[in-house]
Amino acid sequence: MRSPLPNPLYPRIPVRRLLLATLLPSLALGAGLSACGGRSHSSTIQYYLTNEPRSLDPALSTDVPSGEMVALLYDGLTQFDQDGHLIPGLASRWDIDAAGTTYTFHLRSGIKFHDGSTLTAEDVAASWLRALDPKTGGGRAWPLLPIAGAKAFVAGSATSVPGIHVADDTTLVVRIDAPLSVFPKLIAMPVAAVAPAPLPADFADHPVGSGPWRFAAWERGSEMRFARNPEYWGVEQAEAESIRVRIIPEALTIAAEYEAGLLHVAEVPFSETARWEQSHPTELQRRAAIRQLYVAINTTRGPLQDVRVRQALNYATDGATILRTVMGGRGVRTGGALPPGLAGYDSTLTPYPFDPAKAKALLTQAGHPNGIDLELWRTGRSEYARLAVSLQQSWAEAGIRVTILERDAPTARAASAKGEADLFLTDWYADYPDAEGFLFPLFHSSNRGTGGNRAFLSDPELDQVVTQMRTTSDTALQARLARQADARAHDLAPWVFLWAPVDLWALSPDLTGWRVPAIFNGQHWTGVRFTTP
């Protein structure tokens, strides 16, 4: 995810002039920008990434920047819109058999790749097989692993994937190992996007897809450019002429360039919320992120095996105050793991209130009248520093004495995955917008440790509810089971439940038709238009 924008400590005009003096020569590539700080009038959308994508090849898409760019160039059989809804993509519709294990996808006819060739079901099958092939070196083929035979193919013990069958040019039949309600959402992930087969000889340097934008150029370490695809099949066409995506790792530069008119959108950091609300009140957009910030409690370690101790940690957390003071109030306190916006989210599931006396009483009942000593592991992310200290101070009121251990991200995550950490401050970003994407990896006993269940929770009742939720095709039942599982997680307290962060972006008044996307690959920049000539 993008780096937050820091607090500019200098007067805005001198910072802007200094940056413009150094940046405008390099910005000559983006014709149409005004040296007076005006917005672009060349119909070129000015965007940015803080990290350069690993690749523009869907099979190699293992990071968020790559996934964002893949969404511009390519299409999948299914896809997400800006609000995180699953919508038809290359497949206009699909059928599911009574067993819930065979999908028949009906592709739209006449779709063209950017090189003019016709897209068929063979291209879909070839793209998926290439993503699954360990020789490709992708490393993130898990959305395709439910397909029958995919695991054996990835392991090298099979030379084909029998679960993928091309019936004809516009029909693909896919068989999965077991019923899985989220499968259509999994194939909306970037790795399942479709490229021509065979790949063009220069594909690595000039990627070809069928999406709303065509590849134009990539200056490594500097920027990428994309041109509108006038032959795009979609109902919503790209209206701007082009997109320029610059690589800007420096947060101060991002802030200053937006305010100087050199970027059309910019993410606002939590620490800068109040300033931007005052200086850009009409330009801000908010969306509760499909993300949770929490402290994983290792339910297998010492006193933390007792649910009363875990609940005491929650009662000892002054979440409302910490959210307001450390995160600029940008979050939604939740009683469970599900963030707002997902089917199954229960707004009536009340967060644990701040009650140090209740926490002390629970500790005493659990046999710890003099409190307990724990270690809180965290990564070096700057936003976690103040948060960890605030949690430490809050817990101390209830006699929970915590030592903070800061480690680099790989070390901290490894310790947590191995069960070596008492507490682990972390977050969970949705790969796809579904309650299953939280409840199964984070709480099901099959995912203890490296699978995502950093609390090492093992609860047969919760497992049973989550498994039923994953397999039923009844959407109303899915939501009901998700609420039931989330309530069970609340009671078991495998986390210190904090909040679902709220994304805050600034959008140039010169643009319309853009919204903060609910999911990272749901922003296709189609329908975005300029309001000034």
PDB file of N, CA and C in Angstrom, residues 507-514 527-531:
ATOM      1  N   LEU A 507      -9.304  14.611  -4.298  1.00  0.00           N
ATOM      2  CA  LEU A 507      -9.575  14.511  -5.734  1.00  0.00           C
ATOM      3  C   LEU A 507      -9.657  15.906  -6.324  1.00  0.00           C
ATOM      4  N   SER A 508      -8.910  16.117  -7.390  1.00  0.00           N
ATOM      5  CA  SER A 508      -8.905  17.415  -8.061  1.00  0.00           C
ATOM      6  C   SER A 508     -10.304  17.816  -8.507  1.00  0.00           C
ATOM      7  N   PRO A 509     -10.667  19.092  -8.332  1.00  0.00           N
ATOM      8  CA  PRO A 509     -11.966  19.568  -8.832  1.00  0.00           C
ATOM      9  C   PRO A 509     -12.086  19.437 -10.343  1.00  0.00           C
ATOM     10  N   ASP A 510     -10.964  19.235 -11.022  1.00  0.00           N
ATOM     11  CA  ASP A 510     -10.988  19.120 -12.478  1.00  0.00           C
ATOM     12  C   ASP A 510     -11.451  17.751 -12.959  1.00  0.00           C
ATOM     13  N   LEU A 511     -11.623  16.802 -12.052  1.00  0.00           N
ATOM     14  CA  LEU A 511     -12.035  15.455 -12.439  1.00  0.00           C
ATOM     15  C   LEU A 511     -13.399  15.131 -11.861  1.00  0.00           C
ATOM     16  N   THR A 512     -14.135  14.285 -12.562  1.00  0.00           N
ATOM     17  CA  THR A 512     -15.373  13.726 -12.055  1.00  0.00           C
ATOM     18  C   THR A 512     -15.443  12.268 -12.500  1.00  0.00           C
ATOM     19  N   GLY A 513     -16.259  11.487 -11.810  1.00  0.00           N
ATOM     20  CA  GLY A 513     -16.408  10.081 -12.174  1.00  0.00           C
ATOM     21  C   GLY A 513     -15.435   9.155 -11.481  1.00  0.00           C
ATOM     22  N   TRP A 514     -14.633   9.694 -10.549  1.00  0.00           N
ATOM     23  CA  TRP A 514     -13.674   8.858  -9.813  1.00  0.00           C
ATOM     24  C   TRP A 514     -14.135   8.732  -8.366  1.00  0.00           C
ATOM     25  N   GLY A 527     -14.848   6.139 -17.327  1.00  0.00           N
ATOM     26  CA  GLY A 527     -15.875   7.063 -16.872  1.00  0.00           C
ATOM     27  C   GLY A 527     -15.333   8.293 -16.184  1.00  0.00           C
ATOM     28  N   VAL A 528     -14.025   8.347 -15.956  1.00  0.00           N
ATOM     29  CA  VAL A 528     -13.404   9.530 -15.348  1.00  0.00           C
ATOM     30  C   VAL A 528     -13.218  10.577 -16.438  1.00  0.00           C
ATOM     31  N   ARG A 529     -13.705  11.763 -16.178  1.00  0.00           N
ATOM     32  CA  ARG A 529     -13.613  12.803 -17.204  1.00  0.00           C
ATOM     33  C   ARG A 529     -13.162  14.121 -16.585  1.00  0.00           C
ATOM     34  N   PHE A 530     -12.702  14.995 -17.430  1.00  0.00           N
ATOM     35  CA  PHE A 530     -12.268  16.327 -17.000  1.00  0.00           C
ATOM     36  C   PHE A 530     -13.451  17.284 -17.027  1.00  0.00           C
ATOM     37  N   THR A 531     -13.534  18.123 -16.015  1.00  0.00           N
ATOM     38  CA  THR A 531     -14.631  19.089 -15.937  1.00  0.00           C
ATOM     39  C   THR A 531     -14.265  20.417 -16.553  1.00  0.00           C
TER      40      THR A 531
END
